[in-house]
Amino acid sequence: MAYIEPAPIKDKENPFESMMSRFHIAAQTLGLDDEIYNVLKSPAKQVLVSLPITMDDGSIQVFEGYRVIHSNILGPSKGGIRYDMGVNLDEVKALAAWMTWKCAVVDIPYGGAKGGIRCNPRQMSAGEIERLTRAFTSALIEIFGPDRDIPAPDMGTGPREMAWLMDQYSRSYGRTENAVVTGKPLVLGGSLGRQEATGRGVMVSALAAMEKLKINPYRATCAVQGFGNVGSFAALLLEERGLKVVAISDLSGAYYNPKGIQIHEAIEYRNKNNGSLEGMEGAEKIGGDELLELDVDLLIPAAKEDVITIQNAERIKARLIVEGANGPTSARADNIINDKGIMVAPDILANAGGVTVSYFEWVQNRLGYKWTGERVNRRSDRIMKEAFDNVYRTSIEYKVSMRIAAYIVAIDKVAKTYKFRGGF
Ligand code: GLU
């Protein structure tokens, strides 16, 4: 009998493998039954659609769209839609599973899902993006639904796309159904506080972690990789709480000033400059990798997966990493980071502020009632802080990293719920 050769060690980890390897460690630590292990590791549904779109020049281009529902054990599945050239099934599967764990960590009644279209929205006109969004919604009309599967923004999408999705869905059913999607513009039933929610949750997690590490925010420095919706709000809110943000970056490069970058000015500059930091003054331009390796107290990767890997983990000098992005640290870098004594507030905990306020948006839509921004922030801050404390306690109880502790909290919750619900 021939042995099946183990998969070769790749330089670049696949996000689904990264997710599974943490899931595996947490499941073993928790002593999860084999049966439940198998239930939780397999996505419930994977949908792949081809979307032929008439481009502005009259040509027809076919785009690939995905929606993976990882789990609906805790409730209707929830998760964003990503428009990016890197979108592929393995990535969407990992992101969908992370949504399941994320919703469970913050204890909101949702399962996990994720969607994506392989496209480059930066090179498409608004009309092309609108047709693509409507075609995607129409192809998934049986999948989406306020009690079934509720999309939201992710990389490359925002309130504009969510408005088209909501409109297309509502037209198909002949009634306005704003609870089918979250992250909508305010006038369409969006929630106050949703836009900044993920960055705000990153700030709450960072302050909670700094308290444990006895880092004084007024003496702390911070580097933020990624200056989109998550990174820019996290940087702004941390600056307001006394931190000195010494470096920020986006696709145009990284910008460093040891005296501190004025974040509101950087945001203003970016907004006027077509969404890019290119040409920003008052900071030295450095390499993107250099930013990750700066000697700062707090590092916030807020862009995409696999930026802290075995290639650079050894050189990371921050005392604390708070993950604004999903999956920014590869599983094989975990041990290096842990051995260096760096605390990590992991993605499924630290960036859960976005989905938490998505949940509030959905609740408000179903109530037909609008909360004040103050109520939204107060409630989401409380949820984030309680989730942090719960994960911290679990990490001490099981003597594991904060990341594995977050998976333990999540898997335990979903497994217990599954046992009550039962199956076929
Ligand atoms: N895309 C965001 C995330 O990864 C938000 C998802 C949501 O609000 O449903 O957490």
PDB file of C-alpha atoms and ligand atoms in Angstrom, residues 78-80 99 102 114 150 152-154 182 194 326 351 354-355 358, ligand 1:
ATOM      1  CA  LYS A  78     -24.018  36.698   8.956  1.00  0.00           C
ATOM      2  CA  GLY A  79     -21.003  38.029   7.129  1.00  0.00           C
ATOM      3  CA  GLY A  80     -19.690  40.513   4.632  1.00  0.00           C
ATOM      4  CA  MET A  99     -17.633  34.848  11.178  1.00  0.00           C
ATOM      5  CA  LYS A 102     -16.647  35.850  15.859  1.00  0.00           C
ATOM      6  CA  LYS A 114     -18.982  35.239   3.808  1.00  0.00           C
ATOM      7  CA  ILE A 150     -27.602  38.554   6.127  1.00  0.00           C
ATOM      8  CA  ALA A 152     -22.727  43.254   5.090  1.00  0.00           C
ATOM      9  CA  PRO A 153     -19.741  45.216   3.759  1.00  0.00           C
ATOM     10  CA  ASP A 154     -16.210  43.853   3.701  1.00  0.00           C
ATOM     11  CA  THR A 182     -26.470  45.607   7.280  1.00  0.00           C
ATOM     12  CA  ARG A 194     -21.935  51.239  12.114  1.00  0.00           C
ATOM     13  CA  ASN A 326      -9.445  38.955   9.501  1.00  0.00           C
ATOM     14  CA  ASN A 351     -12.671  43.111  15.053  1.00  0.00           C
ATOM     15  CA  GLY A 354     -18.478  45.609  13.204  1.00  0.00           C
ATOM     16  CA  VAL A 355     -20.746  42.605  13.305  1.00  0.00           C
ATOM     17  CA  SER A 358     -24.568  45.065  12.336  1.00  0.00           C
TER      18      SER A 358
HETATM   19  N1  GLU B   1     -17.142  42.180   7.155  1.00  0.00           N
HETATM   20  C1  GLU B   1     -17.183  42.458   8.552  1.00  0.00           C
HETATM   21  C2  GLU B   1     -16.430  41.396   9.323  1.00  0.00           C
HETATM   22  O1  GLU B   1     -15.587  40.712   8.782  1.00  0.00           O
HETATM   23  C3  GLU B   1     -18.597  42.706   9.065  1.00  0.00           C
HETATM   24  C4  GLU B   1     -19.542  41.572   8.923  1.00  0.00           C
HETATM   25  C5  GLU B   1     -20.978  41.928   9.323  1.00  0.00           C
HETATM   26  O2  GLU B   1     -21.208  43.003   9.828  1.00  0.00           O
HETATM   27  O3  GLU B   1     -21.842  41.072   9.102  1.00  0.00           O
HETATM   28  O4  GLU B   1     -16.575  41.259  10.514  1.00  0.00           O
END
